[in-house]
Tab-separated table of C-alpha atoms and ligand atoms in Angstrom:
chain	number	residue	atom	x	y	z
A	1	MET	CA	68.561	39.802	-35.833
A	2	GLY	CA	68.685	41.260	-32.320
A	3	ILE	CA	69.478	44.901	-31.676
A	4	VAL	CA	71.249	46.035	-28.533
A	5	LEU	CA	72.473	49.306	-27.076
A	6	GLY	CA	76.199	49.809	-27.593
A	7	PRO	CA	78.672	51.900	-25.602
A	8	ASN	CA	77.254	55.284	-24.686
A	9	ARG	CA	78.018	58.293	-22.542
A	10	TYR	CA	76.479	61.684	-21.929
A	11	GLY	CA	77.336	64.931	-20.229
A	12	LYS	CA	77.643	68.687	-20.403
A	13	ALA	CA	80.260	69.758	-22.901
A	14	GLU	CA	82.279	72.970	-22.780
A	15	THR	CA	81.176	74.660	-19.577
A	16	ARG	CA	83.132	77.885	-19.548
A	17	VAL	CA	84.086	78.948	-16.061
A	18	VAL	CA	86.238	81.869	-14.988
A	19	ARG	CA	87.217	81.890	-11.307
A	20	VAL	CA	88.520	85.118	-9.776
A	21	THR	CA	90.415	84.756	-6.503
A	22	ARG	CA	90.808	88.025	-4.620
A	23	ASP	CA	93.925	88.547	-2.574
A	24	GLY	CA	93.291	92.144	-1.514
A	25	ASP	CA	93.807	94.267	-4.610
A	26	THR	CA	95.702	91.484	-6.327
A	27	HIS	CA	93.444	89.139	-8.234
A	28	HIS	CA	94.215	85.712	-9.732
A	29	ILE	CA	92.172	84.190	-12.518
A	30	LYS	CA	91.578	80.703	-13.866
A	31	ASP	CA	89.793	80.421	-17.195
A	32	LEU	CA	88.569	76.927	-18.093
A	33	ASN	CA	86.465	75.006	-20.557
A	34	VAL	CA	85.159	71.865	-18.798
A	35	SER	CA	83.543	68.894	-20.535
A	36	VAL	CA	81.950	66.152	-18.458
A	37	SER	CA	80.950	62.768	-19.840
A	38	LEU	CA	79.282	60.149	-17.660
A	39	SER	CA	78.384	56.500	-18.150
A	40	GLY	CA	76.653	53.827	-16.108
A	41	GLN	CA	73.187	52.327	-15.907
A	42	MET	CA	71.863	54.000	-19.026
A	43	GLU	CA	69.886	51.157	-20.613
A	44	ASP	CA	66.456	52.383	-19.475
A	45	VAL	CA	66.831	55.939	-20.666
A	46	HIS	CA	67.793	54.740	-24.134
A	47	LEU	CA	65.383	51.810	-24.383
A	48	THR	CA	62.274	53.178	-22.635
A	49	GLY	CA	62.869	56.869	-21.958
A	50	ASP	CA	62.857	56.327	-18.182
A	51	ASN	CA	65.096	59.108	-16.831
A	52	ALA	CA	65.413	57.781	-13.292
A	53	ALA	CA	69.149	57.086	-13.709
A	54	ILE	CA	69.959	60.407	-15.313
A	55	LEU	CA	71.817	63.176	-13.517
A	56	PRO	CA	70.850	66.053	-15.826
A	57	THR	CA	73.643	67.637	-17.806
A	58	ASP	CA	72.352	70.919	-16.391
A	59	SER	CA	73.221	69.695	-12.869
A	60	GLN	CA	76.672	68.699	-14.119
A	61	LYS	CA	77.223	72.234	-15.366
A	62	ASN	CA	76.031	73.649	-12.044
A	63	THR	CA	78.444	71.340	-10.205
A	64	VAL	CA	81.347	72.803	-12.157
A	65	TYR	CA	80.379	76.322	-11.060
A	66	ALA	CA	79.650	75.313	-7.454
A	67	PHE	CA	82.980	73.444	-7.153
A	68	ALA	CA	84.822	76.456	-8.590
A	69	LYS	CA	83.412	78.498	-5.696
A	70	LYS	CA	83.671	75.871	-2.933
A	71	HIS	CA	87.045	74.320	-3.722
A	72	GLY	CA	88.662	76.991	-5.864
A	73	ILE	CA	90.542	75.914	-8.974
A	74	GLY	CA	94.096	74.702	-8.566
A	75	GLU	CA	95.799	72.511	-11.157
A	76	ILE	CA	93.290	71.415	-13.816
A	77	GLU	CA	94.153	67.736	-13.299
A	78	GLU	CA	93.134	68.066	-9.633
A	79	PHE	CA	89.917	69.932	-10.448
A	80	ALA	CA	89.043	67.257	-13.029
A	81	LEU	CA	89.690	64.456	-10.509
A	82	LEU	CA	87.547	66.222	-7.899
A	83	LEU	CA	84.633	66.501	-10.314
A	84	ALA	CA	84.968	62.992	-11.746
A	85	ARG	CA	85.119	61.360	-8.312
A	86	HIS	CA	82.139	63.415	-7.138
A	87	PHE	CA	79.893	62.304	-10.008
A	88	VAL	CA	80.693	58.622	-9.506
A	89	ASP	CA	80.730	58.649	-5.698
A	90	GLU	CA	77.507	60.639	-5.265
A	91	THR	CA	75.298	59.260	-8.037
A	92	PRO	CA	74.621	55.518	-7.672
A	93	THR	CA	73.650	55.078	-11.352
A	94	ILE	CA	76.941	56.573	-12.590
A	95	SER	CA	79.919	54.210	-12.621
A	96	HIS	CA	82.381	56.115	-14.749
A	97	ALA	CA	83.234	59.763	-15.342
A	98	ARG	CA	85.396	61.380	-17.950
A	99	VAL	CA	86.335	65.019	-17.406
A	100	GLU	CA	88.245	66.988	-19.974
A	101	ILE	CA	89.498	70.499	-19.268
A	102	GLU	CA	91.127	73.171	-21.368
A	103	GLU	CA	92.824	76.037	-19.592
A	104	TYR	CA	93.376	79.389	-21.259
A	105	GLY	CA	96.350	81.262	-19.864
A	106	TRP	CA	96.270	84.879	-18.748
A	107	SER	CA	99.291	86.883	-17.682
A	108	ARG	CA	99.380	90.078	-15.733
A	109	ILE	CA	99.600	93.404	-17.552
A	110	PRO	CA	102.660	95.013	-15.967
A	111	GLY	CA	101.845	98.088	-13.928
A	112	LYS	CA	100.110	99.049	-10.724
A	113	SER	CA	96.832	97.229	-11.281
A	114	GLY	CA	96.530	93.790	-9.760
A	115	HIS	CA	93.407	93.075	-11.771
A	116	SER	CA	94.476	93.559	-15.404
A	117	PHE	CA	95.359	90.611	-17.594
A	118	VAL	CA	96.304	89.786	-21.177
A	119	ARG	CA	95.630	86.414	-22.811
A	120	SER	CA	98.863	84.451	-23.157
A	121	GLY	CA	98.887	83.661	-26.869
A	122	THR	CA	97.186	80.717	-28.508
A	123	GLU	CA	98.554	77.967	-26.297
A	124	VAL	CA	96.055	75.910	-24.292
A	125	ARG	CA	96.823	73.580	-21.376
A	126	THR	CA	94.723	70.398	-21.249
A	127	ALA	CA	93.777	67.601	-18.857
A	128	LEU	CA	91.785	64.415	-19.376
A	129	VAL	CA	90.724	62.388	-16.356
A	130	HIS	CA	88.864	59.086	-16.141
A	131	SER	CA	87.528	57.847	-12.833
A	132	ASP	CA	85.491	54.925	-11.556
A	133	GLY	CA	85.183	56.834	-8.269
A	134	THR	CA	87.227	56.644	-5.113
A	135	GLY	CA	86.088	53.053	-4.562
A	136	GLY	CA	86.789	52.115	-8.179
A	137	THR	CA	88.406	48.870	-9.231
A	138	GLY	CA	88.410	49.350	-13.009
A	139	THR	CA	91.231	49.464	-15.497
A	140	GLY	CA	92.045	53.121	-15.958
A	141	GLY	CA	95.763	52.495	-16.061
A	142	THR	CA	96.750	53.070	-12.452
A	143	GLY	CA	95.208	49.856	-11.186
A	144	ASN	CA	92.489	51.662	-9.241
A	145	GLY	CA	90.203	52.721	-12.041
A	146	GLU	CA	91.610	56.167	-12.580
A	147	SER	CA	93.880	57.775	-15.124
A	148	VAL	CA	95.247	61.260	-15.701
A	149	ILE	CA	96.485	62.637	-18.995
A	150	SER	CA	97.974	66.130	-19.121
A	151	GLY	CA	98.841	68.098	-22.191
A	152	LEU	CA	98.851	71.215	-24.284
A	153	LYS	CA	97.729	72.299	-27.698
A	154	ASP	CA	98.508	75.074	-30.152
A	155	LEU	CA	102.062	75.516	-28.939
A	156	VAL	CA	103.346	77.187	-32.121
A	157	VAL	CA	107.079	76.867	-32.762
A	158	LEU	CA	109.442	77.553	-35.656
A	159	ASN	CA	113.071	76.830	-36.530
A	160	SER	CA	114.360	79.145	-39.258
A	161	THR	CA	117.194	76.736	-40.088
A	162	GLY	CA	118.494	73.380	-38.873
A	163	SER	CA	115.902	71.404	-40.819
A	164	GLU	CA	116.451	69.192	-43.875
A	165	PHE	CA	114.188	66.874	-45.862
A	166	HIS	CA	115.595	64.563	-48.538
A	167	GLY	CA	116.002	60.904	-49.399
A	168	PHE	CA	112.238	60.348	-49.603
A	169	VAL	CA	110.345	58.043	-51.976
A	170	GLN	CA	110.128	59.354	-55.537
A	171	ASP	CA	107.155	58.225	-57.622
A	172	GLU	CA	105.583	59.586	-60.789
A	173	TYR	CA	103.718	62.237	-58.762
A	174	THR	CA	106.681	63.524	-56.768
A	175	THR	CA	107.633	67.129	-57.491
A	176	LEU	CA	108.976	68.095	-54.033
A	177	GLN	CA	112.619	69.145	-54.217
A	178	PRO	CA	114.972	67.730	-51.587
A	179	THR	CA	116.268	70.415	-49.251
A	180	THR	CA	119.114	70.729	-46.772
A	181	ASP	CA	117.854	73.993	-45.281
A	182	ARG	CA	114.196	74.759	-44.732
A	183	VAL	CA	111.922	76.440	-42.209
A	184	LEU	CA	110.355	73.948	-39.818
A	185	ALA	CA	107.193	75.143	-38.098
A	186	THR	CA	104.384	73.404	-36.287
A	187	ALA	CA	101.602	73.815	-33.730
A	188	VAL	CA	102.237	71.103	-31.161
A	189	THR	CA	99.416	69.104	-29.613
A	190	ALA	CA	100.839	66.868	-26.879
A	191	GLN	CA	99.167	64.608	-24.327
A	192	TRP	CA	101.099	62.688	-21.729
A	193	ARG	CA	99.854	59.884	-19.493
A	194	HIS	CA	100.908	59.810	-15.842
A	195	ARG	CA	101.713	56.530	-14.108
A	196	GLY	CA	99.746	57.668	-11.044
A	197	VAL	CA	97.031	60.182	-10.208
A	198	ASP	CA	98.897	62.209	-7.588
A	199	ALA	CA	101.756	63.789	-9.512
A	200	GLU	CA	102.901	67.346	-8.866
A	201	PHE	CA	100.967	68.527	-11.886
A	202	ALA	CA	102.162	72.149	-12.043
A	203	LYS	CA	105.811	71.160	-11.872
A	204	SER	CA	105.354	68.239	-14.228
A	205	PHE	CA	103.557	70.421	-16.789
A	206	ALA	CA	106.256	73.092	-16.715
A	207	GLU	CA	108.969	70.458	-17.078
A	208	ALA	CA	107.261	68.593	-19.939
A	209	ARG	CA	106.661	71.850	-21.817
A	210	ARG	CA	110.296	72.873	-21.288
A	211	CYS	CA	111.481	69.495	-22.645
A	212	LEU	CA	109.249	69.771	-25.720
A	213	LEU	CA	110.573	73.234	-26.559
A	214	GLU	CA	114.187	72.329	-25.829
A	215	ALA	CA	114.070	69.198	-28.009
A	216	PHE	CA	112.365	71.079	-30.845
A	217	ALA	CA	115.043	73.766	-30.748
A	218	GLU	CA	118.025	71.465	-30.280
A	219	THR	CA	117.227	68.680	-32.740
A	220	HIS	CA	118.875	69.098	-36.122
A	221	SER	CA	115.894	67.777	-38.050
A	222	LEU	CA	115.960	65.412	-41.003
A	223	SER	CA	112.153	65.142	-40.820
A	224	LEU	CA	109.335	66.338	-38.596
A	225	GLN	CA	108.866	62.675	-37.635
A	226	GLN	CA	112.411	62.595	-36.233
A	227	THR	CA	111.760	65.833	-34.331
A	228	LEU	CA	108.490	64.415	-32.934
A	229	TYR	CA	110.262	61.346	-31.596
A	230	ALA	CA	113.070	63.440	-30.077
A	231	MET	CA	110.510	65.652	-28.329
A	232	GLY	CA	108.616	62.690	-26.886
A	233	ARG	CA	111.793	60.887	-25.858
A	234	THR	CA	113.134	63.958	-24.040
A	235	VAL	CA	109.949	64.215	-21.960
A	236	LEU	CA	110.015	60.512	-21.008
A	237	GLU	CA	113.747	60.522	-20.236
A	238	THR	CA	113.379	63.492	-17.909
A	239	GLN	CA	110.091	62.611	-16.228
A	240	HIS	CA	109.755	59.110	-14.947
A	241	GLY	CA	106.212	59.711	-13.683
A	242	ILE	CA	105.084	59.919	-17.314
A	243	CYS	CA	104.825	56.634	-19.233
A	244	GLU	CA	103.451	57.667	-22.626
A	245	ILE	CA	103.223	60.809	-24.728
A	246	ARG	CA	101.202	61.306	-27.891
A	247	LEU	CA	102.062	64.103	-30.272
A	248	ALA	CA	100.252	65.580	-33.259
A	249	MET	CA	102.256	68.100	-35.260
A	250	PRO	CA	101.018	69.751	-38.458
A	251	ASN	CA	103.853	70.649	-40.792
A	252	LYS	CA	103.217	74.352	-41.291
A	253	HIS	CA	104.869	74.609	-44.683
A	254	HIS	CA	106.942	77.670	-45.523
A	255	PHE	CA	107.537	77.866	-49.274
A	256	LEU	CA	110.382	79.871	-50.715
A	257	VAL	CA	108.978	82.680	-52.879
A	258	ASP	CA	110.376	82.914	-56.403
A	259	LEU	CA	111.811	86.427	-56.588
A	260	GLN	CA	113.588	85.921	-59.939
A	261	PRO	CA	110.856	87.770	-61.903
A	262	PHE	CA	111.944	90.840	-59.928
A	263	GLY	CA	115.637	90.211	-60.567
A	264	LEU	CA	116.147	89.296	-56.887
A	265	GLU	CA	117.896	86.369	-55.230
A	266	ASN	CA	115.999	84.502	-52.491
A	267	ASP	CA	118.627	82.999	-50.255
A	268	ASN	CA	116.186	81.401	-47.755
A	269	GLU	CA	114.906	84.790	-46.675
A	270	VAL	CA	111.373	85.316	-48.024
A	271	PHE	CA	108.702	82.643	-47.544
A	272	PHE	CA	105.036	82.112	-48.216
A	273	ALA	CA	103.469	80.654	-45.051
A	274	ALA	CA	100.753	78.310	-46.327
A	275	ASP	CA	97.938	77.418	-43.938
A	276	ARG	CA	96.603	74.405	-45.908
A	277	PRO	CA	97.026	71.732	-46.917
A	278	TYR	CA	99.517	70.675	-44.278
A	279	GLY	CA	101.357	67.460	-43.558
A	280	LEU	CA	100.040	65.978	-40.317
A	281	ILE	CA	102.635	64.032	-38.369
A	282	GLU	CA	101.340	62.026	-35.405
A	283	GLY	CA	102.993	59.545	-33.099
A	284	SER	CA	103.210	58.075	-29.655
A	285	VAL	CA	106.378	57.564	-27.608
A	286	LEU	CA	106.249	55.123	-24.694
A	287	ALA	CA	108.342	53.779	-21.883
A	288	ASP	CA	108.760	50.062	-22.592
A	289	ASP	CA	107.234	49.259	-19.182
A	290	ALA	CA	104.201	51.516	-19.683
A	291	PRO	CA	101.038	49.826	-18.400
A	292	ASP	CA	98.438	49.219	-21.067
A	293	ALA	CA	95.662	51.804	-20.808
A	294	PRO	CA	93.923	52.441	-24.126
A	295	ALA	CA	90.736	53.533	-22.302
A	296	ALA	CA	92.631	56.442	-20.773
A	297	TRP	CA	92.771	58.138	-24.179
A	298	THR	CA	89.156	57.811	-25.317
B	301	LIG	O1	109.275	66.398	-42.259
B	301	LIG	C1	108.582	66.040	-43.216
B	301	LIG	N1	107.993	64.815	-43.200
B	301	LIG	C2	107.228	64.351	-44.225
B	301	LIG	O2	106.709	63.207	-44.180
B	301	LIG	C3	107.046	65.218	-45.328
B	301	LIG	N2	106.363	65.098	-46.492
B	301	LIG	C4	106.531	66.262	-47.173
B	301	LIG	O3	105.994	66.540	-48.297
B	301	LIG	N3	107.340	67.117	-46.483
B	301	LIG	C5	107.652	66.486	-45.308
B	301	LIG	N4	108.411	66.871	-44.262
């Protein structure tokens, strides 16, 4: 039996960088969590411990900080592309870079100060970039060895009516009562794949987020699965630069509390918000001409 090295990658995970841009007394901040993962000629380091091909993960972390100073931080997709292309273009032993970024939002505290901020809730904006470098010829999904996926996570939403769930399979373990009026709540994780790498990412993000919220609010839901599909479809119908969207939506169950022991009616007014277990509904919605790009998601 022969033993060989399988797929591998390495890099600095979760570099936290906060960039302050000073515009007189008015400051702007970008707060990111950057994870770099590189692959290439890595046989020797694994098989013999020869580090000659290795760009240390420490240098990768330093690059994130240096680029934040030199180039500033604009849209996270662009910052990720800049980093990914740099690692592949400048290090001959690296042929592929994956850069994943989370962005934590801050909004201004109203008032006179231009330097006071409050974190904008739990929601996180995300980007995932793959690059074979600016001279790349790989199969990232755009034909030139690069792909860009944008997204968000922990977008928490709730409909206090307009949601039903009935007509499901009944087996000997089924106790769930059918309902024609329930609370529907979830924390949306969404990732959408762009057809190209030069979209207007700020505009596209705002539009995709608006579509997700609008479809969640406006769909009269017979299941969270139906709502998921409606949300994905709305994004793809509105934004032709996006060819695929993947959604993961936990069903944050709200159970009606039995108030009868207290002689009280509960007409869909008082709920117990359970945090676990939760139903986990996941799905992908695609344009039927979407180019195949499974590697873009890894
Ligand atoms: O929207 C729902 N989808 C399900 O698949 C499911 N299963 C369940 O117990 N409740 C729900 N709700």
